[in-house]
Coordinates of C-alpha atoms and ligand atoms in Angstrom, one line a residue:
X1 CA 0.2 0.1 -0.4
X2 CA 1.2 3.3 -1.0
X3 CA 1.9 6.2 1.8
X4 CA -0.8 8.3 0.5
X5 CA -3.1 5.3 1.2
X6 CA -1.6 4.5 4.6
X7 CA -2.2 8.2 5.5
X8 CA -5.9 7.8 4.9
X9 CA -6.4 5.1 7.9
X10 CA -7.8 6.9 10.9
X11 CA -6.4 6.6 14.5
X12 CA -3.1 4.9 13.5
X13 CA -1.2 4.1 16.6
X14 CA 2.1 2.4 16.8
X15 CA 0.5 0.0 19.4
X16 CA -2.0 -1.3 17.0
X17 CA 0.3 -2.0 14.5
X18 CA 2.7 -3.7 17.0
X19 CA 3.5 -7.5 17.3
X20 CA 3.9 -8.3 21.1
X21 CA 6.2 -10.9 22.1
X22 CA 5.7 -12.1 25.8
X23 CA 8.8 -13.6 27.8
X24 CA 8.6 -15.4 30.9
X25 CA 11.8 -14.2 32.3
X26 CA 12.3 -17.1 34.5
X27 CA 12.4 -19.5 31.8
X28 CA 14.1 -17.7 28.7
X29 CA 17.8 -17.8 29.3
X30 CA 19.9 -18.6 32.5
X31 CA 23.0 -16.6 32.5
X32 CA 24.4 -17.7 35.7
X33 CA 23.7 -21.5 36.6
X34 CA 21.2 -21.3 39.2
X35 CA 18.6 -22.9 37.2
X36 CA 16.5 -19.7 37.0
X37 CA 16.6 -17.3 33.8
X38 CA 17.5 -13.7 34.2
X39 CA 18.0 -10.4 32.6
X40 CA 21.7 -10.8 31.7
X41 CA 20.2 -14.1 29.8
X42 CA 17.7 -12.0 28.0
X43 CA 20.5 -9.2 27.2
X44 CA 22.2 -12.5 25.6
X45 CA 19.5 -13.2 23.4
X46 CA 18.8 -10.0 22.4
X47 CA 19.6 -10.5 18.6
X48 CA 17.2 -13.4 18.6
X49 CA 14.4 -11.5 19.8
X50 CA 15.2 -8.8 17.2
X51 CA 15.3 -11.5 14.6
X52 CA 11.8 -12.4 15.2
X53 CA 10.7 -8.9 14.0
X54 CA 8.4 -8.2 16.6
X55 CA 8.0 -4.5 18.1
X56 CA 7.4 -5.1 21.9
X57 CA 8.4 -7.0 24.3
X58 CA 6.4 -7.6 27.6
X59 CA 8.2 -8.9 30.4
X60 CA 6.4 -10.9 33.6
X61 CA 7.1 -9.3 36.8
X62 CA 10.9 -8.7 37.5
X63 CA 10.8 -7.0 40.7
X64 CA 11.8 -8.0 44.1
X65 CA 9.7 -11.0 45.1
X66 CA 9.6 -14.0 47.8
X67 CA 8.2 -15.7 44.6
X68 CA 4.8 -17.3 45.9
X69 CA 3.6 -16.8 42.9
X70 CA 6.9 -16.5 40.6
X71 CA 6.6 -12.9 41.1
X72 CA 2.9 -11.7 41.0
X73 CA 3.8 -11.2 44.7
X74 CA 5.9 -8.0 44.6
X75 CA 7.6 -7.0 47.9
X76 CA 9.6 -4.1 46.3
X77 CA 8.2 -2.4 43.1
X78 CA 11.6 -0.5 42.3
X79 CA 13.9 -3.4 42.7
X80 CA 15.0 -6.0 40.7
X81 CA 14.4 -9.6 41.8
X82 CA 17.4 -11.1 43.1
X83 CA 17.5 -14.0 41.1
X84 CA 16.7 -11.8 38.0
X85 CA 19.7 -9.4 38.3
X86 CA 20.5 -5.7 39.2
X87 CA 19.1 -2.5 38.2
X88 CA 22.3 -2.2 36.4
X89 CA 21.1 -5.4 34.2
X90 CA 17.8 -3.9 33.6
X91 CA 19.3 -0.4 32.3
X92 CA 21.6 -2.1 29.9
X93 CA 18.7 -4.6 29.1
X94 CA 16.5 -1.8 28.2
X95 CA 19.2 0.2 26.1
X96 CA 19.7 -3.0 24.3
X97 CA 16.2 -3.3 23.3
X98 CA 15.7 0.4 22.3
X99 CA 19.0 0.2 20.6
X100 CA 17.3 -2.4 18.2
X101 CA 13.9 -0.6 17.8
X102 CA 12.2 -3.0 20.3
X103 CA 10.1 -1.5 22.8
X104 CA 9.3 -2.8 26.5
X105 CA 6.6 -3.2 28.3
X106 CA 6.6 -4.4 32.1
X107 CA 4.1 -6.3 34.4
X108 CA 1.9 -3.9 36.8
X109 CA 0.9 -6.0 40.0
X110 CA -1.1 -3.7 42.0
X111 CA -4.4 -5.2 42.6
X112 CA -2.1 -7.0 45.5
X113 CA 1.5 -6.9 46.9
X114 CA 3.6 -9.4 48.5
X115 CA 3.1 -9.8 52.4
X116 CA 6.7 -9.3 52.6
X117 CA 6.3 -5.7 51.6
X118 CA 6.9 -3.3 53.8
X119 CA 3.5 -1.7 53.8
X120 CA 1.8 -5.2 54.5
X121 CA 4.4 -5.5 57.2
X122 CA 3.5 -2.3 58.7
X123 CA -0.3 -2.7 58.2
X124 CA -0.5 -6.1 59.7
X125 CA 1.9 -4.9 62.9
X126 CA -1.1 -2.9 64.7
X127 CA -4.8 -1.7 64.1
X128 CA -3.7 1.8 64.6
X129 CA -0.6 1.7 62.2
X130 CA -0.6 4.5 59.5
X131 CA -0.1 1.5 56.8
X132 CA -3.5 -0.1 58.2
X133 CA -5.5 1.3 55.5
X134 CA -3.3 -0.2 52.9
X135 CA -5.1 -3.4 52.7
X136 CA -8.5 -4.6 53.5
X137 CA -9.1 -5.8 57.1
X138 CA -12.0 -7.2 58.8
X139 CA -11.9 -7.1 62.8
X140 CA -12.6 -10.3 64.3
X141 CA -15.3 -8.6 66.5
X142 CA -17.7 -7.9 63.5
X143 CA -18.0 -11.7 63.1
X144 CA -16.7 -14.1 60.1
X145 CA -16.8 -11.8 57.1
X146 CA -18.8 -12.6 54.3
X147 CA -17.4 -15.5 51.8
X148 CA -14.7 -14.5 49.4
X149 CA -13.3 -17.0 47.0
X150 CA -9.7 -17.1 46.3
X151 CA -7.9 -18.5 43.4
X152 CA -4.8 -20.2 45.0
X153 CA -6.1 -20.4 48.7
X154 CA -6.0 -24.4 49.8
X155 CA -9.7 -23.8 51.4
X156 CA -10.7 -21.5 48.5
X157 CA -10.9 -18.5 51.2
X158 CA -10.0 -15.2 50.4
X159 CA -9.8 -14.1 54.1
X160 CA -7.1 -15.1 56.1
X161 CA -7.0 -14.5 60.2
X162 CA -3.9 -12.9 61.5
X163 CA -3.4 -13.5 64.9
X164 CA -1.3 -10.2 65.8
X165 CA -4.4 -7.9 65.4
X166 CA -7.1 -10.4 65.4
X167 CA -8.5 -9.8 62.1
X168 CA -9.0 -11.2 58.7
X169 CA -7.1 -9.7 55.6
X170 CA -8.4 -9.9 52.1
X171 CA -6.4 -12.1 49.5
X172 CA -8.0 -12.9 46.2
X173 CA -4.9 -15.0 45.0
X174 CA -2.4 -16.7 47.6
X175 CA -2.3 -15.8 51.3
X176 CA 1.1 -14.2 50.5
X177 CA -0.8 -11.8 48.0
X178 CA -2.9 -9.5 50.3
X179 CA -5.1 -7.3 48.1
X180 CA -4.2 -3.6 48.2
X181 CA -6.9 -0.9 49.4
X182 CA -7.4 1.3 46.5
X183 CA -9.9 3.2 48.1
X184 CA -7.3 4.7 50.1
X185 CA -5.8 7.9 48.1
X186 CA -2.6 7.4 49.5
X187 CA -2.3 3.8 48.1
X188 CA -3.2 5.3 44.7
X189 CA -0.7 8.1 45.0
X190 CA 2.3 5.5 46.0
X191 CA 1.3 3.2 42.9
X192 CA 1.3 6.5 40.4
X193 CA 4.7 7.7 41.9
X194 CA 6.2 4.0 41.2
X195 CA 4.8 4.1 37.7
X196 CA 6.2 7.3 36.9
X197 CA 9.5 6.1 38.1
X198 CA 9.5 3.1 35.3
X199 CA 8.3 5.7 32.8
X200 CA 10.7 8.2 33.5
X201 CA 13.4 5.3 33.1
X202 CA 12.1 4.9 29.5
X203 CA 9.7 1.8 29.7
X204 CA 7.4 1.9 27.0
X205 CA 4.3 0.7 28.8
X206 CA 2.1 -1.8 31.4
X207 CA 0.5 -4.9 31.1
X208 CA -1.8 -4.3 33.9
X209 CA -2.4 -7.6 36.2
X210 CA -6.2 -7.9 37.3
X211 CA -6.8 -4.5 36.9
X212 CA -10.5 -5.3 36.9
X213 CA -10.4 -6.3 40.2
X214 CA -8.9 -3.2 42.1
X215 CA -12.2 -1.6 43.3
X216 CA -14.0 -3.3 46.2
X217 CA -16.9 -2.7 48.2
X218 CA -15.3 -2.7 51.5
X219 CA -18.5 -3.2 53.3
X220 CA -17.8 -6.5 52.0
X221 CA -21.5 -7.7 51.7
X222 CA -22.7 -11.3 50.9
X223 CA -21.9 -12.4 47.4
X224 CA -25.4 -11.1 45.5
X225 CA -27.2 -14.3 44.2
X226 CA -26.7 -13.5 40.5
X227 CA -22.8 -14.0 40.8
X228 CA -23.2 -17.1 42.3
X229 CA -21.1 -19.6 40.5
X230 CA -19.3 -16.6 38.7
X231 CA -17.3 -14.7 41.5
X232 CA -14.9 -13.5 38.9
X233 CA -17.8 -11.5 37.4
X234 CA -18.2 -9.8 40.8
X235 CA -14.7 -9.3 41.4
X236 CA -14.5 -7.2 38.0
X237 CA -17.6 -5.1 38.7
X238 CA -16.4 -2.8 41.4
X239 CA -18.1 0.6 41.6
X240 CA -15.1 2.7 41.5
X241 CA -12.9 1.1 38.7
X242 CA -13.4 3.2 36.3
X243 CA -12.7 6.4 38.5
X244 CA -9.4 5.0 39.3
X245 CA -8.2 4.2 35.9
X246 CA -9.4 7.4 34.9
X247 CA -7.4 9.2 37.8
X248 CA -4.4 6.9 36.7
X249 CA -4.7 8.1 33.3
X250 CA -5.0 11.8 34.2
X251 CA -1.9 11.8 36.7
X252 CA 0.5 9.4 34.9
X253 CA -0.4 7.6 31.6
X254 CA -1.6 10.7 29.8
X255 CA 1.9 12.1 30.2
X256 CA 3.7 9.5 28.2
X257 CA 3.8 8.1 24.9
X258 CA 3.2 4.5 26.3
X259 CA 1.0 1.9 25.4
X260 CA -1.4 0.1 28.3
X261 CA -3.3 -3.3 28.2
X262 CA -5.7 -4.5 30.9
X263 CA -5.5 -8.2 31.9
X264 CA -9.4 -8.2 32.0
X265 CA -10.6 -11.3 33.4
X266 CA -14.5 -10.5 34.1
X267 CA -14.6 -8.1 31.0
X268 CA -17.6 -8.7 28.4
X269 CA -18.1 -7.5 25.2
X270 CA -21.0 -5.5 26.8
X271 CA -18.7 -3.6 28.8
X272 CA -15.1 -3.5 27.5
X273 CA -15.5 -0.3 25.8
X274 CA -15.6 1.3 29.3
X275 CA -11.9 0.4 29.7
X276 CA -10.6 0.9 26.3
X277 CA -12.7 3.9 24.2
X278 CA -10.5 6.5 23.3
X279 CA -12.9 9.1 24.8
X280 CA -13.0 7.7 28.1
X281 CA -9.7 7.8 28.6
X282 CA -8.7 4.8 30.6
X283 CA -6.4 2.2 28.9
X284 CA -5.6 1.2 25.4
X285 CA -6.5 -2.3 25.4
X286 CA -7.7 -5.2 27.6
X287 CA -7.6 -9.0 26.9
X288 CA -10.4 -11.2 27.6
X289 CA -10.7 -14.8 28.6
X290 CA -13.9 -15.7 26.7
X291 CA -12.1 -17.7 24.4
X292 CA -9.3 -18.8 26.4
X293 CA -11.6 -20.5 28.9
X294 CA -13.6 -22.2 26.3
X295 CA -14.2 -25.9 27.6
X296 CA -12.9 -25.0 31.2
X297 CA -15.4 -25.7 33.8
X298 CA -15.1 -24.0 36.0
X299 CA -12.3 -21.5 34.6
X300 CA -10.8 -21.1 38.1
X301 CA -10.0 -24.7 38.7
X302 CA -9.2 -25.6 34.8
X303 CA -11.1 -28.7 34.5
X304 CA -11.5 -29.4 30.9
X305 CA -14.2 -30.7 29.2
X306 CA -12.8 -31.6 25.9
X307 CA -16.4 -31.5 24.2
X308 CA -17.0 -28.3 25.9
X309 CA -16.5 -26.2 22.9
X310 CA -16.5 -26.2 19.1
X311 CA -15.0 -24.5 16.5
X312 CA -18.3 -22.8 15.9
X313 CA -17.9 -21.4 19.5
X314 CA -14.6 -20.2 19.1
X315 CA -15.6 -18.4 15.8
X316 CA -18.4 -16.8 17.3
X317 CA -16.5 -15.6 20.5
X318 CA -13.7 -14.0 18.4
X319 CA -16.2 -12.7 15.7
X320 CA -18.4 -10.9 18.3
X321 CA -15.2 -9.6 20.1
X322 CA -14.0 -8.1 16.7
X323 CA -17.3 -6.5 16.4
X324 CA -17.1 -4.5 19.5
X325 CA -14.2 -2.2 18.2
X326 CA -16.1 -1.6 14.9
X327 CA -16.2 2.1 15.9
X328 CA -14.1 2.8 18.9
X329 CA -11.2 1.0 21.0
X330 CA -8.8 -1.6 19.9
X331 CA -8.6 -5.4 20.5
X332 CA -5.8 -8.0 21.4
X333 CA -5.6 -11.5 20.3
X334 CA -3.5 -14.3 22.1
X335 CA -3.6 -18.0 22.1
X336 CA -1.2 -18.6 24.9
X337 CA 0.4 -17.1 28.0
X338 CA 2.4 -17.8 31.2
X339 CA -1.0 -18.7 32.7
X340 CA -1.8 -20.9 30.0
X341 CA -0.7 -24.2 28.3
X342 CA 0.8 -24.1 25.1
X343 CA -0.9 -23.2 22.2
X344 CA -0.2 -26.0 20.0
X345 CA -1.4 -28.8 22.6
X346 CA -4.6 -26.7 23.6
X347 CA -5.9 -25.4 20.2
X348 CA -4.0 -27.6 17.6
X349 CA -2.5 -30.9 17.6
X350 CA 0.9 -31.9 19.3
X351 CA 1.2 -35.4 17.8
X352 CA 4.5 -35.5 15.6
X353 CA 2.6 -35.6 12.3
X354 CA 0.4 -32.4 13.1
X355 CA 2.5 -30.3 15.5
X356 CA 4.1 -27.8 13.1
X357 CA 1.4 -27.8 10.7
X358 CA -1.0 -27.0 13.3
X359 CA 1.3 -24.3 14.9
X360 CA 1.6 -22.9 11.9
X361 CA -1.9 -22.6 11.1
X362 CA -2.5 -21.0 14.6
X363 CA 0.1 -18.5 14.2
X364 CA -1.7 -17.7 10.7
X365 CA -4.7 -17.1 13.0
X366 CA -3.2 -14.9 15.3
X367 CA -1.3 -12.5 13.0
X368 CA -4.2 -12.3 10.5
X369 CA -7.1 -10.9 12.8
X370 CA -7.8 -7.3 13.4
X371 CA -6.3 -7.1 16.9
X372 CA -2.8 -6.4 18.6
X373 CA -1.1 -9.9 18.6
X374 CA 0.2 -11.2 22.0
X375 CA 2.6 -14.0 21.0
X376 CA 4.2 -16.2 23.8
X377 CA 7.9 -17.0 23.8
X378 CA 8.6 -20.8 22.6
X379 CA 5.1 -20.9 20.2
X380 CA 7.2 -19.8 17.3
X381 CA 9.2 -23.2 17.9
X382 CA 6.0 -24.8 18.3
X383 CA 6.8 -26.3 22.2
X384 CA 4.4 -28.2 23.4
X385 CA 2.8 -29.0 27.1
X386 CA 4.9 -31.3 29.2
X387 CA 2.0 -33.1 30.7
X388 CA 3.4 -33.8 34.3
X389 CA 1.6 -36.9 35.6
X390 CA 2.4 -36.4 39.1
X391 CA 1.5 -33.4 41.6
X392 CA 5.4 -33.1 42.6
X393 CA 6.6 -32.0 39.3
X394 CA 4.5 -28.8 39.3
X395 CA 6.1 -25.7 40.6
X396 CA 2.8 -23.8 40.3
X397 CA 0.9 -22.5 43.4
X398 CA -2.3 -22.7 41.3
X399 CA -1.9 -26.5 40.4
X400 CA -0.4 -27.3 43.6
X401 CA -3.1 -25.7 45.8
X402 CA -6.0 -26.9 43.7
X403 CA -4.7 -30.3 44.2
X404 CA -4.9 -29.9 48.1
X405 CA -8.3 -28.3 48.0
X406 CA -9.8 -31.2 45.8
X407 CA -8.3 -33.4 47.9
X408 CA -9.8 -31.8 51.2
X409 CA -13.0 -31.9 49.4
X410 CA -12.7 -35.3 48.6
X411 CA -13.0 -34.6 44.8
X412 CA -11.7 -36.1 41.8
X413 CA -7.7 -36.0 41.9
X414 CA -7.4 -37.9 38.9
X415 CA -9.7 -35.6 36.6
X416 CA -7.3 -32.6 38.4
X417 CA -4.1 -34.4 37.1
X418 CA -5.9 -35.5 33.7
X419 CA -7.1 -31.9 32.9
X420 CA -4.2 -29.9 34.2
X421 CA -2.0 -32.2 31.5
X422 CA -3.8 -29.7 29.1
X423 CA -4.9 -26.6 30.9
X424 CA -2.1 -26.3 33.9
X425 CA -0.3 -23.1 33.6
X426 CA 3.4 -24.7 34.2
X427 CA 3.0 -26.4 31.0
X428 CA 3.7 -23.0 29.5
X429 CA 6.4 -22.2 31.8
X430 CA 8.9 -24.9 31.1
X431 CA 12.4 -23.5 29.8
X432 CA 12.7 -22.3 26.4
X433 CA 14.5 -24.9 24.0
X434 CA 17.6 -23.0 22.4
X435 CA 19.2 -26.2 21.5
X436 CA 19.9 -30.0 22.1
X437 CA 22.7 -29.8 24.6
X438 CA 21.7 -30.7 28.2
X439 CA 18.7 -28.8 29.8
X440 CA 18.0 -27.4 26.2
X441 CA 20.7 -24.7 26.5
X442 CA 18.7 -22.7 29.1
X443 CA 21.1 -23.4 32.0
X444 CA 24.3 -24.9 33.0
X445 CA 22.6 -25.9 36.4
X446 CA 19.6 -27.5 37.7
X447 CA 16.5 -26.0 35.9
X448 CA 13.5 -24.6 38.3
X449 CA 11.0 -26.4 36.5
X450 CA 11.9 -29.7 34.3
X451 CA 12.7 -29.1 30.5
X452 CA 10.5 -30.8 28.3
X453 CA 12.4 -33.7 27.0
X454 CA 11.3 -33.3 23.4
X455 CA 13.8 -30.5 23.0
X456 CA 16.2 -32.9 21.2
X457 CA 13.8 -32.4 18.4
X458 CA 12.1 -29.2 18.9
X459 CA 14.7 -26.2 19.7
X460 CA 15.5 -23.1 18.2
X461 CA 18.9 -24.1 16.7
X462 CA 17.6 -26.8 14.5
X463 CA 14.9 -24.3 13.3
X464 CA 17.2 -21.7 12.5
X465 CA 18.6 -23.5 9.6
X466 CA 15.5 -25.1 8.2
X467 CA 14.0 -22.7 6.2
X468 CA 10.6 -24.3 6.7
X469 CA 10.4 -24.3 10.4
X470 CA 7.9 -22.8 12.5
X471 CA 10.3 -20.3 13.7
X472 CA 10.9 -19.2 10.1
X473 CA 7.3 -19.3 9.5
X474 CA 6.6 -17.0 12.5
X475 CA 9.2 -14.5 11.2
X476 CA 7.6 -14.5 7.6
X477 CA 4.4 -14.1 8.8
X478 CA 5.1 -11.5 11.2
X479 CA 6.8 -9.3 8.5
X480 CA 4.2 -10.1 6.2
X481 CA 1.5 -8.6 8.7
X482 CA 3.5 -5.4 9.1
X483 CA 3.9 -4.8 5.4
X484 CA 0.0 -5.1 4.9
X485 CA -2.0 -2.5 6.8
X486 CA -5.0 -4.3 5.6
X487 CA -4.2 -7.3 8.0
X488 CA -4.1 -4.6 10.7
X489 CA -6.6 -2.4 10.0
X490 CA -8.9 -4.1 7.4
X491 CA -12.8 -5.0 8.0
X492 CA -13.0 -8.5 9.1
X493 CA -16.0 -10.4 7.7
X494 CA -16.8 -14.3 8.9
X495 CA -17.2 -16.5 6.2
X496 CA -19.1 -20.1 6.4
X497 CA -20.0 -19.4 9.8
X498 CA -21.4 -22.8 10.1
X499 CA -18.5 -24.7 9.0
X500 CA -17.5 -27.0 12.0
X501 CA -14.3 -27.8 10.5
X502 CA -12.7 -24.4 9.2
X503 CA -12.5 -21.1 10.2
X504 CA -12.7 -18.6 7.3
X505 CA -12.7 -14.6 6.9
X506 CA -11.7 -12.1 4.8
X507 CA -9.9 -8.7 5.4
X508 CA -10.4 -5.7 3.5
X509 CA -8.8 -2.2 3.2
X510 CA -9.5 0.2 0.4
X511 CA -10.0 -1.9 -2.2
X512 CA -7.5 -4.7 -1.4
X513 CA -9.1 -7.8 0.2
X514 CA -7.6 -10.8 1.5
X515 CA -9.3 -14.3 2.5
X516 CA -7.9 -16.4 5.2
X517 CA -8.7 -20.2 5.5
X518 CA -8.0 -22.3 8.3
X519 CA -8.5 -25.7 8.8
X520 CA -8.5 -26.6 12.7
X521 CA -8.9 -30.3 12.1
X522 CA -6.8 -33.2 11.3
X523 CA -9.1 -34.2 8.0
X524 CA -9.1 -32.6 4.9
X525 CA -12.1 -29.9 5.2
X526 CA -14.0 -27.8 2.4
X527 CA -15.2 -24.4 2.9
X528 CA -17.7 -22.3 1.2
X529 CA -16.6 -19.0 0.3
X530 CA -18.9 -17.6 -2.4
X531 CA -15.9 -16.0 -3.9
X532 CA -14.4 -17.0 -7.2
X533 CA -11.3 -18.9 -6.1
X534 CA -10.0 -19.1 -9.7
X535 CA -9.3 -15.3 -9.6
X536 CA -7.3 -15.4 -6.4
X537 CA -3.6 -15.3 -5.7
X538 CA -1.9 -17.4 -3.5
X539 CA 0.2 -15.5 -0.8
X540 CA 1.3 -17.5 2.1
X541 CA 0.5 -20.7 3.8
X542 CA 2.0 -23.8 5.6
X543 CA 1.9 -26.3 3.1
X544 CA 4.6 -26.3 0.3
X545 CA 1.7 -27.4 -2.2
X546 CA -1.1 -24.9 -1.1
X547 CA -4.8 -25.6 -1.9
X548 CA -6.5 -23.0 -3.8
X549 CA -9.4 -24.7 -4.3
X550 CA -11.2 -24.2 -1.1
X551 CA -10.6 -27.6 -0.1
X552 CA -7.8 -27.7 2.9
X553 CA -5.4 -30.6 3.8
X554 CA -5.3 -31.1 7.7
X555 CA -4.6 -27.8 9.7
X556 CA -3.7 -26.2 6.5
X557 CA -3.6 -22.5 6.6
X558 CA -3.5 -20.4 3.2
X559 CA -3.9 -16.7 2.7
X560 CA -5.4 -15.6 -0.7
X561 CA -5.9 -12.1 -2.6
X562 CA -8.4 -11.0 -4.6
Ligands
TEU1 O1 -3.8 -14.0 36.5 C1 -5.1 -13.7 37.1 C2 -5.9 -14.9 37.2 O2 -6.1 -15.7 37.8 C3 -6.3 -15.2 35.6 O3 -5.4 -16.3 35.1 C4 -8.0 -15.4 35.5 O4 -8.5 -14.7 36.6 C5 -8.1 -16.9 35.7 O5 -7.2 -17.6 34.8 C6 -9.8 -17.1 35.2 O6 -9.9 -18.0 33.9 C7 -2.8 -12.8 36.9 C8 -1.5 -13.4 36.2 O7 -1.5 -13.5 34.9 C9 -1.0 -14.5 37.2 O8 -0.2 -15.1 36.7 C10 -1.1 -14.4 38.6 O9 -0.8 -15.5 39.1 C11 -2.2 -13.7 39.1 O10 -2.7 -12.7 38.4 C12 -1.9 -13.2 40.4 O11 -1.1 -12.2 40.3

């Protein structure tokens, strides 16, 4: 597309045109042999990251933490986690990214802190302490507080009794992750000050952890009936959430050229624009769970019903989410992250004959939708779930504590273990597979989480030299997206919507029309496009001999132009 036409596109923004690459620092590259990835490890791989063609790196939390939840429990927001390195390492890493034209987004975890944060230590020390009000306390004289569900608690209880002051404190996540009290203006000011510290250092944005949960009704009433069975929705509907985000925007975000993305559990197509419409203004983007949770019943336990979803549901969800942003706001798209299993195992097929094909097909999906793609490190290699069959192999507090909880309930442990082979979070956290040397070249020590034994055949080194590898496919399609604004801004239209096997859609912009065909099954499948395919030009696909007649080979992906 020529520059004049490009200039006609309204509301262009760098973060709409970006491909975000998410790195889980603990598992990317270890530089000092302690078995834990670190910032110097990332520095040593900056040229690899650059070679992918991505624009933005999002790093999971890198701040001081006792690591009850791998850094999502922060004890000091302005210090680097000791396992990850020092502030000098951070500065060098940021400069190295910027030199290469890569932006850096950090994780903002401010719904809760660690119980080892100095604020909480003060807060729990006495009812009269000036920091008392930084967290949510319920004094025992008031009786037992109304039930709040915790994601990670061994009893599922978000209230923890603290003997020192004879009160309960609130923790939606683990008991080492007490929820901060956003109703207290001092807490908000502390957070804004900390955010400015990082922006002044030059970072390019924040991914905001469970930011939808920050506002709470501090009278803590019984959970209203309509939320029974869906407490996530309740947590995400705190009355003052938008007031806080608008204040944050006014006082911090609007002063910098940065991007923001809400982790948005509980966001729906009905309310997402309240977070991301330009005229609010609050945040730039949000990511939802409606698609990624398909088949998980209930989502907070990640028990999988393999027949609990169909491709039709999947298409409906993505189409509905595309439509929301027709006039305002902007979407996100992802199929994997550190809270999710590996994309190819969950949404494709990780058997040897289909792994590469289905990885490439899913990558094609992510790179051709009208939304900013968030691509999870290792998916470019087609890394697969490790599928632990015993609880002892897990390191994730979520799986470990769910195991304890279900055991206490006398529930079905077998179902948990089997489901978590597909849905467990540690599947997406195994070390990056660099080469076929010991520990996949990730560490010279003992890795903190087992390396997937398939590293001998699935690794970056082998894929570098194979022009048809999933790695090189990813590089090509990233470049292709960036060179073709129709894939970024073009109108999306679902085609053959009732087709149970093929996801087909068109993208159109200023006279250019692309048709994307994705076979989500291991069978040959046909699609009715109502377009004259004989006129189409083949642009890109995952087979050397692409199908151009509407009948697709197993997991085939093709992009055609009209
Ligand atoms: O995740 C929030 C969280 O629990 C989501 O995974 C979601 O609410 C759930 O899957 C519903 O299906 C964030 C981080 O991404 C995660 O790693 C942390 O453990 C958690 O917050 C606590 O900080």
